[in-house]
PDB file of C-alpha atoms and ligand atoms in Angstrom:
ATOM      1  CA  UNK A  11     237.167 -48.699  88.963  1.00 90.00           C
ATOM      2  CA  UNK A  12     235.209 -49.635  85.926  1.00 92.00           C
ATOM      3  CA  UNK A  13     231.606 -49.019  86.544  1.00 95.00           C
ATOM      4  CA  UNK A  14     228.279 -49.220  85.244  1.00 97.00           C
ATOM      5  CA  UNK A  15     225.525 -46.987  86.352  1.00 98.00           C
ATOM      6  CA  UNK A  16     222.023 -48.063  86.002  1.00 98.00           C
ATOM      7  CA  UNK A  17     219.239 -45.086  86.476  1.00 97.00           C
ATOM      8  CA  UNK A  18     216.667 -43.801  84.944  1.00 96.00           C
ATOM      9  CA  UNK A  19     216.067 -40.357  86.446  1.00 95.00           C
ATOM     10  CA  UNK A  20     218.106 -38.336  84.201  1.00 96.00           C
ATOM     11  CA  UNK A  21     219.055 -35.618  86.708  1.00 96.00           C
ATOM     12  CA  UNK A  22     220.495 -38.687  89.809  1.00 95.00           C
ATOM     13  CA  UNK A  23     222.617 -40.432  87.208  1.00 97.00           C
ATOM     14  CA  UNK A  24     224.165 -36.959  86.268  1.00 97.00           C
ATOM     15  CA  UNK A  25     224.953 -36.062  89.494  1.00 96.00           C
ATOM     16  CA  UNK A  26     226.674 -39.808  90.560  1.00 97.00           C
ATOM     17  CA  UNK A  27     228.024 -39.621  87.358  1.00 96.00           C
ATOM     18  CA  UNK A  28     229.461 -36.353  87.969  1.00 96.00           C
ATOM     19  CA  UNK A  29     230.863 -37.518  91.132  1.00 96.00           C
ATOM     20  CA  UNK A  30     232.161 -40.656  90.426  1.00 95.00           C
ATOM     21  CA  UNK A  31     234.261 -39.779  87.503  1.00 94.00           C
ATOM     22  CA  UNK A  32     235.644 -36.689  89.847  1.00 93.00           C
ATOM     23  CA  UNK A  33     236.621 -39.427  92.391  1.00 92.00           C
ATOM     24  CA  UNK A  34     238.494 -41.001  89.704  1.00 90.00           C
ATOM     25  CA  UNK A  35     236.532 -44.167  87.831  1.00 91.00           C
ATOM     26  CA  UNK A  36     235.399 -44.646  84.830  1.00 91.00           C
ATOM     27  CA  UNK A  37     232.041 -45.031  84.292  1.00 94.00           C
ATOM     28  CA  UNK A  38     229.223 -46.300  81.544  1.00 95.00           C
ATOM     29  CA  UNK A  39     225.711 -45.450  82.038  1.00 97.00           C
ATOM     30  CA  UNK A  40     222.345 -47.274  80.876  1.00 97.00           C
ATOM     31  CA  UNK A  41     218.842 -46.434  81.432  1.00 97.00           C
ATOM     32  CA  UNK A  42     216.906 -49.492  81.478  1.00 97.00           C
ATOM     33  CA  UNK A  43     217.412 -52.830  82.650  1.00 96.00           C
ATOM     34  CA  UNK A  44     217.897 -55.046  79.490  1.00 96.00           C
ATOM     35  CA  UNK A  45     220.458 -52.618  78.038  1.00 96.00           C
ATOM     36  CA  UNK A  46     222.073 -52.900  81.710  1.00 97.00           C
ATOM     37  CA  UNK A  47     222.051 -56.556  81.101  1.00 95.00           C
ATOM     38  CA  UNK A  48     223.031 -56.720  77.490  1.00 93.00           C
ATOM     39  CA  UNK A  49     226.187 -54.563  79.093  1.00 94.00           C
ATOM     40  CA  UNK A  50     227.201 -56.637  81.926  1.00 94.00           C
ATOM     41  CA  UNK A  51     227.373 -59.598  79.699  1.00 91.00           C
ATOM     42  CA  UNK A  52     229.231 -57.673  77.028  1.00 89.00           C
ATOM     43  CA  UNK A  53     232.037 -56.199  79.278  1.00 89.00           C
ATOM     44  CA  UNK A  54     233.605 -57.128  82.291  1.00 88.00           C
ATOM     45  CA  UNK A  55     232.855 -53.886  85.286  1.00 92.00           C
ATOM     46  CA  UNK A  56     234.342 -53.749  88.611  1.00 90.00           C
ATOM     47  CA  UNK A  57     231.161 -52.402  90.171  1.00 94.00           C
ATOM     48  CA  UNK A  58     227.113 -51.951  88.765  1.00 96.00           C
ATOM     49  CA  UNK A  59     224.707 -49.339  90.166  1.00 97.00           C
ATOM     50  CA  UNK A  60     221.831 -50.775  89.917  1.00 96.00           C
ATOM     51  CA  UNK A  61     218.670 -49.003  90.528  1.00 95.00           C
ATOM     52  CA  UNK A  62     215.578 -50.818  91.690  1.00 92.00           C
ATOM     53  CA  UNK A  63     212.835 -49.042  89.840  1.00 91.00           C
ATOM     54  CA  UNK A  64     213.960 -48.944  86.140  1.00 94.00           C
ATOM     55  CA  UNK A  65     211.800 -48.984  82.914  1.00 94.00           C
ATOM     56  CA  UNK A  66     211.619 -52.474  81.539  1.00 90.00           C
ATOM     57  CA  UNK A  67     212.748 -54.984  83.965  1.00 94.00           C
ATOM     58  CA  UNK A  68     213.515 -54.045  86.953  1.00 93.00           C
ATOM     59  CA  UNK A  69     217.162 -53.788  88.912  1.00 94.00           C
ATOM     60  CA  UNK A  70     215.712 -57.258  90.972  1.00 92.00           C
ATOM     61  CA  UNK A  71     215.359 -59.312  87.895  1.00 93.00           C
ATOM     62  CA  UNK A  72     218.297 -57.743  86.065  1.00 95.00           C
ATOM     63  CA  UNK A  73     220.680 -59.282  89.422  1.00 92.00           C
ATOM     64  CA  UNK A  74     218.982 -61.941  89.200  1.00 91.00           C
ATOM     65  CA  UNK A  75     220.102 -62.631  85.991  1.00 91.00           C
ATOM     66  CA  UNK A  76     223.120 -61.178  86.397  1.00 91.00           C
ATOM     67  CA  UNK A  77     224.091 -63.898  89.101  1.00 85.00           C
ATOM     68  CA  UNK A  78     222.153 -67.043  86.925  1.00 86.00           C
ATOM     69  CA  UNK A  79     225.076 -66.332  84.405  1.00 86.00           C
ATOM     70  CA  UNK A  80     228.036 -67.181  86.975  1.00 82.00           C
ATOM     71  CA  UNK A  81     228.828 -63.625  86.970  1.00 84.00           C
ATOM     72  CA  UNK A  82     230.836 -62.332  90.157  1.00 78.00           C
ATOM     73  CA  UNK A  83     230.443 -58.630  89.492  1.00 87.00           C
ATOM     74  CA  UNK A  84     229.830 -56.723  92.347  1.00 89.00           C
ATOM     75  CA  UNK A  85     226.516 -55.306  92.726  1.00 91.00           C
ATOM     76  CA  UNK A  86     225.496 -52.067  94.951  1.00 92.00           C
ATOM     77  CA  UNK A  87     221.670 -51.585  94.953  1.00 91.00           C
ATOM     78  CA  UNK A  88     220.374 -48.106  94.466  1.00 92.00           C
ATOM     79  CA  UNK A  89     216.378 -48.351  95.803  1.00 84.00           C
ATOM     80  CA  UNK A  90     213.931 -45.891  97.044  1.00 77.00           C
ATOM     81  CA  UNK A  91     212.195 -48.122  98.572  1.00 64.00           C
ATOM     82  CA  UNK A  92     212.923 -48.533 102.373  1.00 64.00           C
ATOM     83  CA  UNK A  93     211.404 -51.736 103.166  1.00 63.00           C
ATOM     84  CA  UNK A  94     213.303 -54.216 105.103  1.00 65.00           C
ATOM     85  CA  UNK A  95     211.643 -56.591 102.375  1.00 70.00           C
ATOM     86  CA  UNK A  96     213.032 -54.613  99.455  1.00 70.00           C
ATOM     87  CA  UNK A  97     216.895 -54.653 100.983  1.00 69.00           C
ATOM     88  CA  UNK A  98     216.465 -58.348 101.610  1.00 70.00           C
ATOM     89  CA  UNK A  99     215.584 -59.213  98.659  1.00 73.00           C
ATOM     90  CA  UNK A 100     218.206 -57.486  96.538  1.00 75.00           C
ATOM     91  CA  UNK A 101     220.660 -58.735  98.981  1.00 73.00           C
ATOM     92  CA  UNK A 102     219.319 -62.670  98.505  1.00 69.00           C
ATOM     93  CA  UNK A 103     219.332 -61.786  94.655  1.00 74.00           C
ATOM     94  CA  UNK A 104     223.320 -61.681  94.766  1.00 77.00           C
ATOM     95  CA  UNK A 105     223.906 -57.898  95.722  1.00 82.00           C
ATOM     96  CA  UNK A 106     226.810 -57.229  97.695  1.00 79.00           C
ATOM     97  CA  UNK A 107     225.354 -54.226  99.101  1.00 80.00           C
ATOM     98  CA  UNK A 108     222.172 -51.322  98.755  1.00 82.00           C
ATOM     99  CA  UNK A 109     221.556 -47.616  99.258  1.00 87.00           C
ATOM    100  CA  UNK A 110     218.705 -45.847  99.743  1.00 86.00           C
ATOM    101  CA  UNK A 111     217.605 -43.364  98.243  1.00 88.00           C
ATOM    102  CA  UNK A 112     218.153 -40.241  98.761  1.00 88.00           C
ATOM    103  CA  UNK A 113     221.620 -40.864  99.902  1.00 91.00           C
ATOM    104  CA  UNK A 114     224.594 -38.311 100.697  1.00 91.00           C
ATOM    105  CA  UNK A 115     227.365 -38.667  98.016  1.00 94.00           C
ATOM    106  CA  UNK A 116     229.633 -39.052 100.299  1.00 91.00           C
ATOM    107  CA  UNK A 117     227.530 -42.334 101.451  1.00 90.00           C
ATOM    108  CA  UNK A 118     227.890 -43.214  98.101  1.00 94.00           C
ATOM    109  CA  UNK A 119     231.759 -42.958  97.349  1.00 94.00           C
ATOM    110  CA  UNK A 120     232.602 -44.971 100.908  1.00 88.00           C
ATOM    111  CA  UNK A 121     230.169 -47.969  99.603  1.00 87.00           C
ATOM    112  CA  UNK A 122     231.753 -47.798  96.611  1.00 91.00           C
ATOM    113  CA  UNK A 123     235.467 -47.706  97.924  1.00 86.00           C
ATOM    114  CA  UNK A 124     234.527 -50.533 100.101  1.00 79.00           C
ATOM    115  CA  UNK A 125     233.118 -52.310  96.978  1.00 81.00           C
ATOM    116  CA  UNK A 126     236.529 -52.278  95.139  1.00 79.00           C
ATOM    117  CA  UNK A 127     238.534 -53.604  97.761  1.00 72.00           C
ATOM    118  CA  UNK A 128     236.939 -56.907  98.690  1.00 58.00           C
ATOM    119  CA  UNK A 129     237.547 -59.685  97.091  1.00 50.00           C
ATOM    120  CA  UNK A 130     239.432 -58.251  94.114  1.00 45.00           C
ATOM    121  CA  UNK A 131     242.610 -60.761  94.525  1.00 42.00           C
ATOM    122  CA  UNK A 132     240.597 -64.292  94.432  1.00 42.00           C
ATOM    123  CA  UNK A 133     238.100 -62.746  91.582  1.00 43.00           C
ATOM    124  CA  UNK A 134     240.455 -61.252  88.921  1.00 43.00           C
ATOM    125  CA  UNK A 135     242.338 -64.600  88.523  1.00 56.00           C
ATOM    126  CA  UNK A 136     239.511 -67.214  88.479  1.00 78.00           C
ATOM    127  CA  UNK A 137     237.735 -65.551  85.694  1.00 86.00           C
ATOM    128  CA  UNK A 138     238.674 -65.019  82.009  1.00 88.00           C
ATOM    129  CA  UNK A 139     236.614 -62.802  79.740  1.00 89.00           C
ATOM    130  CA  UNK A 140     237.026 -61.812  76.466  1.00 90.00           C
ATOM    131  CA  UNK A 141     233.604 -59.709  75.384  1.00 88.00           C
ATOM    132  CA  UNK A 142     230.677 -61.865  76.300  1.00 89.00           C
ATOM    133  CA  UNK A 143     232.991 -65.251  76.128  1.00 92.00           C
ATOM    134  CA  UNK A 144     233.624 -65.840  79.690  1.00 92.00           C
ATOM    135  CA  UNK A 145     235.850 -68.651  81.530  1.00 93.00           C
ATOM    136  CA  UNK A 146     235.380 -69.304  85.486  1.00 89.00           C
ATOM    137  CA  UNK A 147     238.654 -71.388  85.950  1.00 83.00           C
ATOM    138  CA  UNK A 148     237.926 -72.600  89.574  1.00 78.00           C
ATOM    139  CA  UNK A 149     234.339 -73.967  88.346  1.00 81.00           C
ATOM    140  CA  UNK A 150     235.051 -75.156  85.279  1.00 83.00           C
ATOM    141  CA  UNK A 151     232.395 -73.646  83.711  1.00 90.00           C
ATOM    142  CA  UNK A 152     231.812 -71.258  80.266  1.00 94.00           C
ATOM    143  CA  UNK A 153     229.492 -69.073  79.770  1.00 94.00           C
ATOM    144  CA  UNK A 154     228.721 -66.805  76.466  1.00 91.00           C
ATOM    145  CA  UNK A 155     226.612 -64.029  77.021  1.00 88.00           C
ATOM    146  CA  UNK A 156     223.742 -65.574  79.747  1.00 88.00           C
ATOM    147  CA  UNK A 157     223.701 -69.062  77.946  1.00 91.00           C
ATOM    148  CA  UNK A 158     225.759 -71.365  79.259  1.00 93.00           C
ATOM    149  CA  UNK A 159     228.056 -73.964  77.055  1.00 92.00           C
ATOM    150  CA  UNK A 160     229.176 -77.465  77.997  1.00 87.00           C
ATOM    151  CA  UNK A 161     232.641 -78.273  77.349  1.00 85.00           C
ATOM    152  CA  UNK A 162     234.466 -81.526  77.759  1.00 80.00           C
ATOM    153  CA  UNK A 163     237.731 -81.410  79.652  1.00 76.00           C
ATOM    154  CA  UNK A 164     240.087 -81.022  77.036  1.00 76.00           C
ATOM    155  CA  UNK A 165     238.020 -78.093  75.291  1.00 84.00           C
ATOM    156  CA  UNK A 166     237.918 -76.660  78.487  1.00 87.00           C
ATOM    157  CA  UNK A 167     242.295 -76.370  78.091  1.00 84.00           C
ATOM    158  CA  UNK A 168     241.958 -76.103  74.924  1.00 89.00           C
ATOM    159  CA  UNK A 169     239.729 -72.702  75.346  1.00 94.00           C
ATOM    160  CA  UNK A 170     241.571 -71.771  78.154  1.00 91.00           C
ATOM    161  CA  UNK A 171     244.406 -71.550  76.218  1.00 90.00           C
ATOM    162  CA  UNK A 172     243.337 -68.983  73.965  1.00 94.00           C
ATOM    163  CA  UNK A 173     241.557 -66.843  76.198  1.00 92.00           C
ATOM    164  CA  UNK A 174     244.550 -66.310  78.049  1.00 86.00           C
ATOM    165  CA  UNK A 175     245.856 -64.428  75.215  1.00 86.00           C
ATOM    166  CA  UNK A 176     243.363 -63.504  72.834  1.00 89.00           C
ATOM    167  CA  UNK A 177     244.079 -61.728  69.476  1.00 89.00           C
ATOM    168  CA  UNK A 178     247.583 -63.882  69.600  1.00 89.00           C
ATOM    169  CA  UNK A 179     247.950 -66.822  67.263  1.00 91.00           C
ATOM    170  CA  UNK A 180     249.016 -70.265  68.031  1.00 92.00           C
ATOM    171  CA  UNK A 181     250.489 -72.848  65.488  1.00 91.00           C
ATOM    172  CA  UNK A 182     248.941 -76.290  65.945  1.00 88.00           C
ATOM    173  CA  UNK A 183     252.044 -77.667  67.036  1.00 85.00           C
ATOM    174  CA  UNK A 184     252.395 -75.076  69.646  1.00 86.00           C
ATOM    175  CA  UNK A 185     248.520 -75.842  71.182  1.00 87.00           C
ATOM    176  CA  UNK A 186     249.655 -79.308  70.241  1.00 82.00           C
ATOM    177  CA  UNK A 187     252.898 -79.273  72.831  1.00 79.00           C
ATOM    178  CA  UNK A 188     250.434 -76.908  75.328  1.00 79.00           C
ATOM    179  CA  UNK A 189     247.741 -79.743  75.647  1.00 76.00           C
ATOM    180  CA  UNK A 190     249.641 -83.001  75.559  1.00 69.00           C
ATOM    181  CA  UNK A 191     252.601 -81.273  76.455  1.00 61.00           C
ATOM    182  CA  UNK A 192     254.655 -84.525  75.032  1.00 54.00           C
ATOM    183  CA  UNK A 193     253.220 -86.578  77.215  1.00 50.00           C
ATOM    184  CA  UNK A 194     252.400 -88.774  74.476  1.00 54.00           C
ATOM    185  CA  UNK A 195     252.619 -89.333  70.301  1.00 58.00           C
ATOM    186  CA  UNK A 196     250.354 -86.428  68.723  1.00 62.00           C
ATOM    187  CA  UNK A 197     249.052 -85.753  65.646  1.00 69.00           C
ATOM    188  CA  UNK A 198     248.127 -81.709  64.892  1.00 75.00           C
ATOM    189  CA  UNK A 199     244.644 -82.867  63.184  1.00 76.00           C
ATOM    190  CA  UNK A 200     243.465 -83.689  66.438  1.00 75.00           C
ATOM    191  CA  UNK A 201     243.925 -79.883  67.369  1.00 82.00           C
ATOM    192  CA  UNK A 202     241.863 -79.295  63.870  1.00 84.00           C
ATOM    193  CA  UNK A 203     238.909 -81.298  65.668  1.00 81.00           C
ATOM    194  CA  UNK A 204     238.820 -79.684  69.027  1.00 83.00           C
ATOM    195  CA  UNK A 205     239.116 -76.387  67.355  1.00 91.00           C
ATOM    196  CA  UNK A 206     236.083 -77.822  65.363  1.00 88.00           C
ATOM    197  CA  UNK A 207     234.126 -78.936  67.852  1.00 86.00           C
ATOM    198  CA  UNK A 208     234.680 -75.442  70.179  1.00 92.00           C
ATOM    199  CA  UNK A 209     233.457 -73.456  67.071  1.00 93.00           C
ATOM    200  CA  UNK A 210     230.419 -75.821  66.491  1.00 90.00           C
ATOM    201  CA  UNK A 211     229.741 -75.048  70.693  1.00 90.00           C
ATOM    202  CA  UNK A 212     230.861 -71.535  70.783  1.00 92.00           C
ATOM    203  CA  UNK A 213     229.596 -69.582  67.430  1.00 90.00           C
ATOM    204  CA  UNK A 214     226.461 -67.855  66.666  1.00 83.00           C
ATOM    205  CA  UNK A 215     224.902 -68.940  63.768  1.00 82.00           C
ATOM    206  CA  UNK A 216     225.526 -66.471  60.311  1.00 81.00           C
ATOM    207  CA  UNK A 217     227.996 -65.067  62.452  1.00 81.00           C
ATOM    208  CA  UNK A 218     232.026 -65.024  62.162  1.00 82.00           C
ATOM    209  CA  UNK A 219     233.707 -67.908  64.250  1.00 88.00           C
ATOM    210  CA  UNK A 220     235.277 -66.868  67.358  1.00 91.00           C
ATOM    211  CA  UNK A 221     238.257 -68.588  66.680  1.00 94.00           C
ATOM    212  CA  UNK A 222     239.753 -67.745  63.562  1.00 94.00           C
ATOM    213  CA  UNK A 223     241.888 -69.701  61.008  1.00 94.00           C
ATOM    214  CA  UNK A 224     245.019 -67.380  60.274  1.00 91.00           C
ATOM    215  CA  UNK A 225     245.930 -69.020  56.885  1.00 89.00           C
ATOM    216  CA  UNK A 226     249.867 -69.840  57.454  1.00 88.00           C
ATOM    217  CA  UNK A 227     250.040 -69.917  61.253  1.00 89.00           C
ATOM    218  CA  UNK A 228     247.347 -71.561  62.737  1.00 92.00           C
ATOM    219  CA  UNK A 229     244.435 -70.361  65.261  1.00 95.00           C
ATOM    220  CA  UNK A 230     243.611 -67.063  67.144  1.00 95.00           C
ATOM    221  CA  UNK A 231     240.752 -66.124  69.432  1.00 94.00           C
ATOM    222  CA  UNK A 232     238.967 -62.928  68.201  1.00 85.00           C
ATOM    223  CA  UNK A 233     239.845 -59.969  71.063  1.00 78.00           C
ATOM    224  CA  UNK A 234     236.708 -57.950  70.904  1.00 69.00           C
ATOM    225  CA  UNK A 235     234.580 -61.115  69.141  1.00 52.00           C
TER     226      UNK A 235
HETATM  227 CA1  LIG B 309     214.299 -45.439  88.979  1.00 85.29          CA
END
């Protein structure tokens, strides 16, 4: 699995670290919460470790926001605190599970190896990412990075489209045929405008376009925007 590790005592994250990476995942480690955050939005894990106590803001508020973004990633709570309370709220936060701490490795592995089965069927194919860009198919819904961008309908297929296969282009008659798909007379300028439109929604200002014009051929959705 692909998984971020979120701790700040030097000496704990080595040793998961360590012992993930022996059990065969890949992992990426952060120290405080908004770099944890900035991560999860950035790139799509199959698992965080998210500690409670972190410098910044703390493992609570970084779920929280984790989950106010649509994400779906799974979530295992690393706290030191034993408190009923403390386990309740991560858990109402959106965490799939917690550990305390100090926990047997072991422990930790089985959670984790639990973690990677659930779910992973109905969650790979409802949700398209491509870096902080992400598409939830069943809900409709965008998202890019933790702000969240209202599409009509037909920039929803349009979008959908491309993030199905970034960093290939399409000619306009080709997203023409994949939209209308003849249903009806078509005219490519009216791909021009919803490619328009997406970019107006989609990019950050002073920033390259998402969606770049490939002089010749016609449109292509940055892979690693
Ligand atoms: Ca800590």
């Amino acid at each position: 699995m692909d998984i971020l590790l979120v701790e700040d005592e030097p000496q704990l994250a080595d040793v998961v670290n360590r012992a993930l990476v022996r059990a065969g995942h890949v992992v990426s480690r952060k120290e405080d919460g908004l770099s944890a955050l900035k991560a999860v939005m950035n790139h799509r894990f199959d698992l965080v470790l998210l500690d409670v106590n972190l410098p910044g803001i703390d493992g609570f508020e970084v779920l929280a926001k984790i989950r106010q973004a649509g994400l779906t990633v799974r979530v295992l709570m690393l706290t030191a605190r034993s408190e009923v309370g403390d386990r309740v709220a991560g858990l109402k936060a959106g965490a799939d599970d917690y550990l305390t701490k100090p926990f047997a490795m072991e422990e930790l592995l089985a959670r984790v190896d639990v973690l990677g089965r659930r779910d992973v069927s109905t969650q790979v194919s409802a949700i398209l990412q491509v870096g902080d860009l992400r598409m939830d198919i069943s809900k409709r819904r965008v998202t890019r990075g933790d702000e969240k961008i209202e599409v009509s309908p037909r920039e929803f297929d349009v979008l959908q489209i491309f993030m199905k296969e970034p960093g290939r282009a399409f000619s306009r008659d080709e997203l023409c045929e994949r939209i209308w798909q003849r249903e009806h007379e078509y005219d490519t300028r009216t791909v021009e405008i919803f490619i328009m439109r997406l970019r107006k929604k989609l990019d950050q200002p002073g920033r390259e376009s998402l969606i770049r014009t490939i002089r010749g051929v016609g449109y292509m959705l940055e892979s690693a925007p």
